[in-house]
Coordinates of C-alpha atoms in Angstrom, one line a residue:
M1184 CA 0.0 0.0 0.0
N1185 CA 1.1 3.6 -0.5
V1186 CA 2.1 5.8 2.4
N1187 CA -1.2 7.7 2.7
Q1188 CA -3.2 4.4 2.6
F1189 CA -0.9 3.0 5.2
I1190 CA -1.4 6.1 7.5
D1191 CA -5.2 5.9 7.2
T1192 CA -5.1 2.2 8.2
L1193 CA -2.7 2.9 11.0
F1194 CA -4.8 5.8 12.5
A1195 CA -8.0 3.6 12.3
R1196 CA -6.2 0.7 14.1
A1197 CA -4.7 3.0 16.7
K1198 CA -8.2 4.4 17.5
E1199 CA -9.5 0.9 18.0
A1200 CA -6.6 0.2 20.3
G1201 CA -7.5 3.1 22.6
F1202 CA -5.2 5.9 21.4
E1203 CA -6.6 9.3 22.1
A1204 CA -4.6 11.0 19.3
C1205 CA -1.7 9.9 17.2
E1206 CA 0.8 11.1 14.6
V1207 CA 3.1 9.9 11.8
F1208 CA 6.5 11.3 10.9
Y1209 CA 7.5 10.0 7.5
T1210 CA 10.8 10.5 5.6
A1211 CA 12.1 9.2 2.3
A1212 CA 15.6 9.9 0.9
S1213 CA 17.8 9.2 -2.1
E1214 CA 21.6 9.6 -1.9
F1215 CA 24.5 9.4 -4.3
E1216 CA 28.2 9.5 -3.5
T1217 CA 31.4 8.9 -5.4
D1218 CA 35.0 9.1 -4.3
V1219 CA 37.8 9.3 -6.8
L1220 CA 41.6 8.8 -6.6
R1221 CA 44.0 9.5 -9.4
G1222 CA 41.0 9.8 -11.8
E1223 CA 39.7 6.4 -10.9
I1224 CA 36.5 5.7 -9.1
L1225 CA 37.4 4.5 -5.6
R1226 CA 33.9 4.2 -4.2
Y1227 CA 30.4 4.6 -5.7
S1228 CA 27.1 4.3 -3.9
V1229 CA 23.5 4.9 -4.6
S1230 CA 20.8 4.4 -2.0
D1231 CA 17.2 4.9 -1.3
S1232 CA 15.7 4.9 2.2
M1233 CA 12.4 5.3 3.9
G1234 CA 11.2 5.4 7.5
L1235 CA 8.0 6.0 9.3
G1236 CA 7.7 7.0 13.0
F1237 CA 4.5 6.6 14.9
R1238 CA 3.7 8.2 18.2
G1239 CA 0.4 8.4 20.1
L1240 CA -1.2 9.4 23.3
V1241 CA -2.7 6.6 25.4
D1242 CA -3.7 7.1 29.0
G1243 CA -2.0 10.5 28.9
R1244 CA 1.4 9.1 27.9
M1245 CA 3.2 9.3 24.6
G1246 CA 4.4 6.0 23.1
Y1247 CA 6.8 5.7 20.1
A1248 CA 7.5 3.0 17.5
S1249 CA 9.0 3.0 14.0
T1250 CA 9.1 0.9 10.8
Q1251 CA 10.8 0.8 7.4
I1252 CA 8.1 -1.5 5.9
L1253 CA 4.5 -0.4 5.0
D1254 CA 2.2 -3.4 5.2
D1255 CA -0.5 -4.8 7.5
D1256 CA 2.0 -6.5 9.8
A1257 CA 3.8 -3.2 10.3
V1258 CA 0.5 -1.5 11.3
D1259 CA 0.0 -4.0 14.1
Q1260 CA 3.7 -3.7 15.1
L1261 CA 3.5 0.1 15.4
V1262 CA 0.3 0.1 17.4
D1263 CA 1.4 -2.6 19.8
G1264 CA 4.9 -1.2 20.0
A1265 CA 3.8 2.3 20.8
K1266 CA 1.3 1.2 23.3
M1267 CA 3.9 -0.9 25.1
N1268 CA 6.4 1.9 25.0
A1269 CA 3.9 4.3 26.6
T1270 CA 3.5 2.0 29.6
L1271 CA 7.3 2.2 30.2
I1272 CA 7.4 6.0 30.2
E1273 CA 8.1 7.5 33.7
N1274 CA 8.2 11.2 32.6
T1275 CA 5.0 12.9 33.8
D1276 CA 5.4 16.1 31.7
K1277 CA 2.4 17.0 29.6
Q1278 CA 2.7 15.7 26.1
F1279 CA 1.5 17.4 22.9
L1280 CA 0.3 16.8 19.4
Y1281 CA -0.1 19.9 17.3
P1282 CA -3.2 20.6 15.1
G1283 CA -1.3 22.7 12.7
D1284 CA -1.1 26.4 11.7
E1285 CA -3.3 28.2 9.2
D1286 CA -0.4 28.8 6.8
Y1287 CA 3.2 27.9 6.5
P1288 CA 6.1 29.9 4.9
T1289 CA 7.4 29.0 1.5
V1290 CA 11.1 27.9 1.8
D1291 CA 13.4 27.5 -1.2
T1292 CA 15.0 24.2 -0.3
Y1293 CA 14.3 22.0 -3.4
N1294 CA 15.7 22.6 -6.9
P1295 CA 14.3 20.1 -9.5
A1296 CA 17.3 20.9 -11.8
L1297 CA 19.6 19.1 -9.4
E1298 CA 17.7 15.9 -10.0
T1299 CA 18.6 16.0 -13.7
I1300 CA 22.4 15.8 -13.1
T1301 CA 23.5 12.3 -14.0
A1302 CA 25.8 10.0 -12.1
A1303 CA 28.3 10.3 -14.9
E1304 CA 28.3 14.1 -14.6
K1305 CA 28.8 13.9 -10.8
I1306 CA 31.7 11.5 -11.3
E1307 CA 33.3 13.9 -13.8
M1308 CA 32.9 16.7 -11.3
A1309 CA 34.9 14.7 -8.8
R1310 CA 37.6 13.9 -11.3
S1311 CA 37.7 17.6 -12.3
L1312 CA 38.0 18.7 -8.7
E1313 CA 40.9 16.4 -8.1
Q1314 CA 42.7 17.6 -11.2
K1315 CA 42.2 21.2 -10.3
A1316 CA 43.6 20.6 -6.8
L1317 CA 46.7 18.8 -8.1
A1318 CA 47.3 21.6 -10.6
E1319 CA 47.2 24.4 -8.0
D1320 CA 50.7 23.9 -6.5
K1321 CA 53.7 21.7 -7.4
R1322 CA 54.3 20.9 -3.7
I1323 CA 51.1 18.8 -3.6
T1324 CA 52.1 15.2 -3.1
Q1325 CA 48.6 13.7 -3.2
V1326 CA 44.9 14.4 -3.0
D1327 CA 43.7 13.0 0.3
G1328 CA 40.1 12.3 -0.6
C1329 CA 37.9 13.8 -3.3
V1330 CA 34.1 13.2 -3.0
V1331 CA 31.0 14.5 -4.7
F1332 CA 27.6 13.6 -3.4
S1333 CA 23.9 14.5 -3.9
E1334 CA 20.9 14.0 -1.6
S1335 CA 17.2 14.5 -1.9
S1336 CA 14.6 14.0 0.8
E1337 CA 11.0 14.4 1.7
T1338 CA 9.4 14.8 5.1
M1339 CA 5.7 14.5 6.0
I1340 CA 3.9 14.8 9.3
R1341 CA 0.2 13.8 9.6
N1342 CA -1.8 13.4 12.8
T1343 CA -5.4 12.8 13.9
L1344 CA -5.8 16.5 15.0
G1345 CA -5.7 17.7 11.4
L1346 CA -2.0 18.4 10.8
N1347 CA -0.9 17.4 7.3
V1348 CA 2.4 19.1 6.2
S1349 CA 5.2 18.1 3.9
A1350 CA 8.5 19.5 2.5
K1351 CA 11.2 18.5 0.1
T1352 CA 14.9 19.4 0.1
N1353 CA 17.9 18.5 -2.0
A1354 CA 21.6 19.5 -2.4
L1355 CA 24.8 18.8 -4.3
G1356 CA 28.0 18.9 -2.3
G1357 CA 31.6 17.6 -2.1
F1358 CA 35.0 17.6 -0.5
V1359 CA 38.6 17.7 -1.4
G1360 CA 41.6 17.2 0.8
V1361 CA 45.3 17.7 -0.2
I1362 CA 48.7 17.0 1.3
V1363 CA 51.7 19.3 0.5
R1364 CA 55.4 18.8 1.2
D1365 CA 58.1 21.4 1.4
G1366 CA 61.4 19.8 2.3
D1367 CA 60.7 17.8 5.4
Q1368 CA 57.6 19.9 6.2
V1369 CA 54.2 18.3 5.5
N1370 CA 50.8 19.8 5.9
S1371 CA 47.2 19.1 4.9
G1372 CA 44.3 21.3 3.8
S1373 CA 40.7 20.7 2.8
S1374 CA 37.7 22.5 1.4
T1375 CA 34.0 21.6 1.0
F1376 CA 31.1 22.8 -1.0
C1377 CA 27.3 22.5 -0.9
V1378 CA 25.2 24.2 -3.5
H1379 CA 21.5 24.6 -4.3
T1380 CA 22.0 25.7 -7.9
M1381 CA 24.7 24.9 -10.4
N1382 CA 25.4 28.7 -10.7
E1383 CA 26.9 28.5 -7.2
L1384 CA 29.4 25.8 -8.1
D1385 CA 33.0 26.9 -8.5
L1386 CA 35.3 23.9 -8.4
D1387 CA 38.3 26.2 -9.1
N1388 CA 37.7 28.0 -5.9
V1389 CA 37.1 24.9 -3.9
A1390 CA 40.5 23.5 -5.0
R1391 CA 42.2 26.8 -4.4
L1392 CA 40.9 27.1 -0.9
A1393 CA 42.1 23.5 0.0
V1394 CA 45.6 24.1 -1.4
A1395 CA 45.9 27.5 0.2
E1396 CA 45.1 26.1 3.6
A1397 CA 47.8 23.4 3.2
V1398 CA 50.5 25.7 1.8
D1399 CA 49.9 28.6 4.1
G1400 CA 50.2 26.3 7.1
L1401 CA 53.7 25.0 6.2
N1402 CA 56.6 25.6 8.6
P1403 CA 54.5 26.5 11.6
K1404 CA 56.0 27.9 14.9
S1405 CA 54.7 27.8 18.4
V1406 CA 54.2 30.9 20.6
P1407 CA 54.8 31.8 24.3
S1408 CA 52.1 30.9 26.7
G1409 CA 49.9 33.7 28.1
M1410 CA 46.7 35.7 27.6
T1411 CA 46.4 36.9 24.0
R1412 CA 44.0 38.9 21.8
V1413 CA 42.5 36.5 19.3
L1414 CA 40.7 36.7 16.0
L1415 CA 38.7 33.6 15.4
S1416 CA 38.2 32.7 11.7
P1417 CA 34.7 31.7 10.6
D1418 CA 35.6 28.0 10.7
A1419 CA 37.0 28.2 14.2
A1420 CA 34.0 30.4 15.4
F1421 CA 31.3 28.2 14.0
S1422 CA 32.9 25.1 15.4
L1423 CA 32.7 26.6 18.9
L1424 CA 29.1 27.6 18.2
R1425 CA 28.2 24.1 17.1
T1426 CA 29.9 22.6 20.2
F1427 CA 28.0 24.8 22.6
S1428 CA 24.8 25.2 20.7
G1429 CA 23.0 23.0 23.3
V1430 CA 23.2 25.8 25.9
F1431 CA 20.6 27.7 23.9
S1432 CA 18.1 24.8 24.3
A1433 CA 15.2 25.5 26.7
D1434 CA 15.2 21.8 27.6
S1435 CA 18.8 22.0 28.7
A1436 CA 18.1 25.1 30.7
Q1437 CA 15.1 23.6 32.4
K1438 CA 17.2 20.6 33.4
G1439 CA 19.9 22.8 34.9
M1440 CA 22.4 22.0 32.1
S1441 CA 22.8 25.5 30.7
L1442 CA 23.9 28.6 32.5
L1443 CA 21.5 30.6 30.3
K1444 CA 18.6 29.5 32.5
D1445 CA 16.4 32.5 33.4
K1446 CA 18.7 34.8 31.4
E1447 CA 16.1 35.9 28.9
G1448 CA 16.1 39.7 28.6
K1449 CA 19.6 40.0 30.1
I1450 CA 22.9 40.9 28.4
V1451 CA 24.9 37.7 27.7
A1452 CA 27.2 38.9 24.9
G1453 CA 29.0 41.9 23.5
E1454 CA 26.8 44.6 22.0
C1455 CA 28.1 43.8 18.5
V1456 CA 26.7 40.2 18.8
T1457 CA 23.4 39.1 17.2
L1458 CA 22.8 35.4 17.0
M1459 CA 20.2 34.2 14.5
D1460 CA 18.2 31.0 14.1
N1461 CA 16.8 31.2 10.6
P1462 CA 14.9 28.2 9.3
L1463 CA 13.8 30.2 6.2
L1464 CA 17.3 30.7 4.7
S1465 CA 17.0 30.1 0.9
G1466 CA 18.9 27.2 -0.5
S1467 CA 20.0 25.7 2.8
P1468 CA 19.4 22.0 3.5
A1469 CA 18.8 22.9 7.1
S1470 CA 15.9 25.2 6.3
R1471 CA 12.3 24.0 6.9
P1472 CA 8.8 25.5 6.9
F1473 CA 7.8 23.5 10.0
D1474 CA 9.6 21.8 12.8
G1475 CA 9.4 18.2 14.1
E1476 CA 6.0 18.8 15.7
G1477 CA 4.5 20.6 12.7
V1478 CA 4.8 24.0 14.2
K1479 CA 5.3 26.9 11.8
T1480 CA 8.9 28.1 11.7
E1481 CA 10.1 31.7 11.6
E1482 CA 13.4 33.7 11.6
K1483 CA 14.3 34.9 15.0
K1484 CA 17.1 36.6 16.9
I1485 CA 18.3 34.5 19.8
I1486 CA 20.7 37.1 20.9
D1487 CA 19.9 40.7 19.8
S1488 CA 22.8 43.2 20.2
G1489 CA 24.1 41.3 23.2
K1490 CA 20.7 40.6 24.9
L1491 CA 19.3 37.1 25.1
T1492 CA 15.8 37.3 23.7
T1493 CA 14.7 33.7 23.9
L1494 CA 15.9 30.1 24.2
L1495 CA 15.0 27.4 21.6
H1496 CA 11.7 25.8 22.5
N1497 CA 9.4 22.9 21.4
L1498 CA 5.8 22.6 22.6
K1499 CA 6.7 20.9 25.9
T1500 CA 9.4 23.3 27.0
A1501 CA 7.3 26.3 25.9
H1502 CA 4.3 25.0 28.0
K1503 CA 6.5 24.7 31.0
Q1504 CA 7.8 28.2 30.7
G1505 CA 4.4 29.7 29.6
V1506 CA 5.7 31.0 26.2
K1507 CA 5.1 30.1 22.6
S1508 CA 7.2 27.4 20.9
T1509 CA 10.0 28.8 18.7
G1510 CA 9.5 26.0 16.2
N1511 CA 12.7 24.2 17.1
A1512 CA 11.4 20.7 17.8
T1513 CA 13.4 18.1 15.9
R1514 CA 13.2 14.3 15.4
S1515 CA 13.9 11.5 13.0
Y1516 CA 11.4 8.8 12.2
S1517 CA 13.0 6.5 14.8
S1518 CA 13.7 9.0 17.6
A1519 CA 11.8 10.9 20.2
L1520 CA 11.5 14.6 20.1
S1521 CA 14.4 16.9 21.0
I1522 CA 15.4 20.5 20.4
A1523 CA 17.8 21.8 17.8
P1524 CA 18.5 25.0 15.8
S1525 CA 18.2 25.2 12.0
N1526 CA 20.6 27.7 10.4
F1527 CA 22.3 29.0 13.5
Y1528 CA 24.8 31.9 12.9
F1529 CA 26.2 35.1 14.2
L1530 CA 25.0 38.0 12.1
P1531 CA 27.9 39.5 10.1
G1532 CA 29.1 43.1 10.7
E1533 CA 30.8 45.5 8.4
S1534 CA 34.5 45.0 9.1
T1535 CA 36.7 42.9 6.8
P1536 CA 39.0 40.3 8.4
E1537 CA 42.0 42.6 7.4
A1538 CA 40.4 45.5 9.3
L1539 CA 39.9 43.3 12.4
M1540 CA 43.5 42.3 12.3
E1541 CA 44.5 46.0 12.1
R1542 CA 42.3 46.7 15.1
M1543 CA 43.8 43.8 17.0
E1544 CA 47.4 45.0 16.2
N1545 CA 49.1 42.0 17.8
G1546 CA 47.8 38.6 18.7
L1547 CA 46.7 35.3 17.0
L1548 CA 44.5 34.5 14.1
I1549 CA 43.0 31.0 15.0
T1550 CA 41.9 29.2 11.9
E1551 CA 41.3 25.7 13.3
L1552 CA 40.2 24.2 16.6
Q1553 CA 40.5 20.5 17.3
G1554 CA 39.4 18.1 20.1
M1555 CA 35.9 19.4 20.7
H1556 CA 34.6 16.1 22.1
A1557 CA 37.3 15.7 24.7
G1558 CA 38.3 19.4 25.3
A1559 CA 34.9 21.1 25.7
N1560 CA 32.4 20.9 28.5
P1561 CA 29.0 21.9 27.1
I1562 CA 27.5 22.5 30.5
S1563 CA 30.1 24.7 32.2
G1564 CA 31.2 26.3 28.9
D1565 CA 34.9 25.6 29.6
F1566 CA 37.1 24.5 26.7
S1567 CA 40.8 23.7 26.1
L1568 CA 41.4 22.9 22.5
S1569 CA 44.3 22.2 20.2
A1570 CA 44.6 25.0 17.6
K1571 CA 46.3 26.2 14.4
G1572 CA 46.5 29.6 12.9
F1573 CA 48.8 32.5 12.3
A1574 CA 50.6 35.1 14.4
V1575 CA 49.4 38.7 13.8
R1576 CA 51.9 41.5 14.1
H1577 CA 51.3 45.2 13.6
G1578 CA 47.9 44.4 12.2
K1579 CA 49.2 41.9 9.5
R1580 CA 49.1 38.2 9.2
A1581 CA 52.6 36.7 9.9
E1582 CA 53.9 33.1 10.2
A1583 CA 51.9 30.0 10.7
V1584 CA 51.3 28.8 14.2
A1585 CA 50.7 25.3 15.5
Q1586 CA 51.3 23.1 18.6
I1587 CA 49.3 25.5 20.8
T1588 CA 46.2 25.1 23.0
V1589 CA 43.5 27.7 23.3
A1590 CA 41.5 27.7 26.6
G1591 CA 38.6 29.8 27.8
N1592 CA 34.9 29.7 28.5
F1593 CA 32.1 30.0 25.9
Y1594 CA 29.9 32.2 28.1
T1595 CA 32.8 34.5 28.8
L1596 CA 33.9 34.5 25.2
L1597 CA 30.4 35.8 24.1
G1598 CA 30.9 38.8 26.4
D1599 CA 34.4 39.3 25.2
I1600 CA 33.5 39.6 21.5
E1601 CA 34.7 43.1 20.5
A1602 CA 33.8 43.1 16.8
V1603 CA 32.2 40.9 14.1
G1604 CA 33.5 40.6 10.6
N1605 CA 31.6 40.7 7.3
N1606 CA 32.8 37.3 6.1
L1607 CA 29.9 35.0 7.1
K1608 CA 30.6 31.3 6.4
F1609 CA 28.6 28.2 7.1
S1610 CA 29.6 24.7 8.1
F1611 CA 29.0 21.7 6.0
P1612 CA 25.2 21.0 6.3
S1613 CA 23.5 18.4 8.3
L1614 CA 20.3 18.5 10.4
C1615 CA 21.6 21.8 11.6
R1616 CA 23.9 24.3 9.9
F1617 CA 26.2 26.6 11.9
G1618 CA 27.7 29.9 10.6
S1619 CA 29.9 32.7 11.7
P1620 CA 32.0 35.6 10.4
S1621 CA 35.4 36.3 12.0
L1622 CA 35.1 37.2 15.7
L1623 CA 37.6 39.5 17.5
I1624 CA 38.0 38.3 21.0
R1625 CA 39.4 40.5 23.8
E1626 CA 41.6 37.7 25.1
L1627 CA 42.0 33.9 25.5
A1628 CA 44.6 31.8 27.3
I1629 CA 47.2 30.4 25.0
A1630 CA 49.5 27.5 25.9
G1631 CA 52.5 27.2 23.5
A1632 CA 55.5 24.9 23.5
E1633 CA 57.8 25.6 26.4

C-alpha cells in the first residue's frame, strides 16, 4: 500500500486500540556518493531509504514506534509497540500533538534541476575537482580524498488532529583534501562545497581554498604561553558555536544543564553580537517551513545586540515556561523529540578580516580548533582545545602557528567579542547548519611549546 493508505489504516487501528490521538512522521531519501583517486572511481554508492515513525497518546502518555516497511503487519507492530512503549514512560510532563497552523512559509530548499544531473556528470565533477587541486601547486604530493555527493529527501507529518504538512529538500556537495610537502615539512588542507543551484558551483575556488590552507600552514611555529588577543576565523568560530549550541536549548536550561537558564532579557554577549536562528534561509538543506512537531517556523534573533531574547523551544518546554514554541522541535522517524537550531549563525558586521587584524594589532588568528569532544564541557562552557593559525603583528598576518592550546569559557567569550567581521561562512550542512563571520575576542589563554 502507498504511504497515505498506510497512514489511514494505522490511524484507524490506533483508534480501535484506545489511542486518544496519534501522529506519523515519514521520511524518504535518495543519496548518491562517489570518491575518486587519481582519476579512478574509488567508491560509488546509490541508496534509497524510507522510514515512518508513529507516536500516540494513550492514558495520557506518549508512546513511540517506527518501521521501514509499509504493510499490515507493520501497522500492528506500530500500534502494539507504541502502546507498550507508553507504559514504560516514567516522565510525567504533559505531552502534545499539534493541530497545525493556518499557513506555512514557502522555503526554497528544493531545486528540480539538481535531480537531472546524471551519475556520470557527478563522477566527472569529482575527477575535475581532483585535477584542479593537483594543478594548484607543485608541492602537492597527493589528493587526500575527493568526494562528490547529492541527496534528496521528503518529510511529511500527519496526525489525527488535522495536521498534514510536507516538505522537500535537495543539495549537491563535495569535499577535497590535499597533502603538501616542502622539504621535510608536511601539511594538509581541505575544502568543502554545498550548492543549491549549479550557478553557485565553483570547483576552481574549492580546489584553491584547500591548497591555500595546506600551503599557508607550512613551517609553523609555536608561541609563548599567556593571555592573547584572538581573531577567530569563521571555521573556528562556528565550530565553537556548534559545540556549545546546546546551551541555547530550553530543555537543557530547564534541566539545569545550561547557564543561560532565566537569562532571557539579560545581556549575555557583546553589543556587537546578534545570534540568528533562521529556518527560512534560501537554499540551505537545514531550512524548513515546519519543525518536528508541525509548528510553523520563523526567523528569530536568539541574541539581539548582546541581549538574550529567547531560548529554543518545542511545545513541551514552551508550555513549562508559559511561552510560545519557537518551532525548534526536531526528530527523525526513529527517535523521540528533542530541540535543535536550524541555520544558527552570528549576524555579520561591516569590518573585513583585514580591518579586524589591524584593530587587534598583535595577537593570534585562529583558523582551526580540534578536540571538541574531549576538550569542551557543554555544561560549564569551559574549553581547552588544540589550535592552528597565524601570528598577527602590527595588524598583519605573519607566520603559521601550531602546537598550541586555546583555553577559555564559551559564556565569557560571548561577552568578550569586541567586533564581528563581514565574512559569514557556514559549516557543512547536516540536520543543523552553523555559521559565523570572523570574531575579534578580547583575550584567550594560549599555551604554547615551552
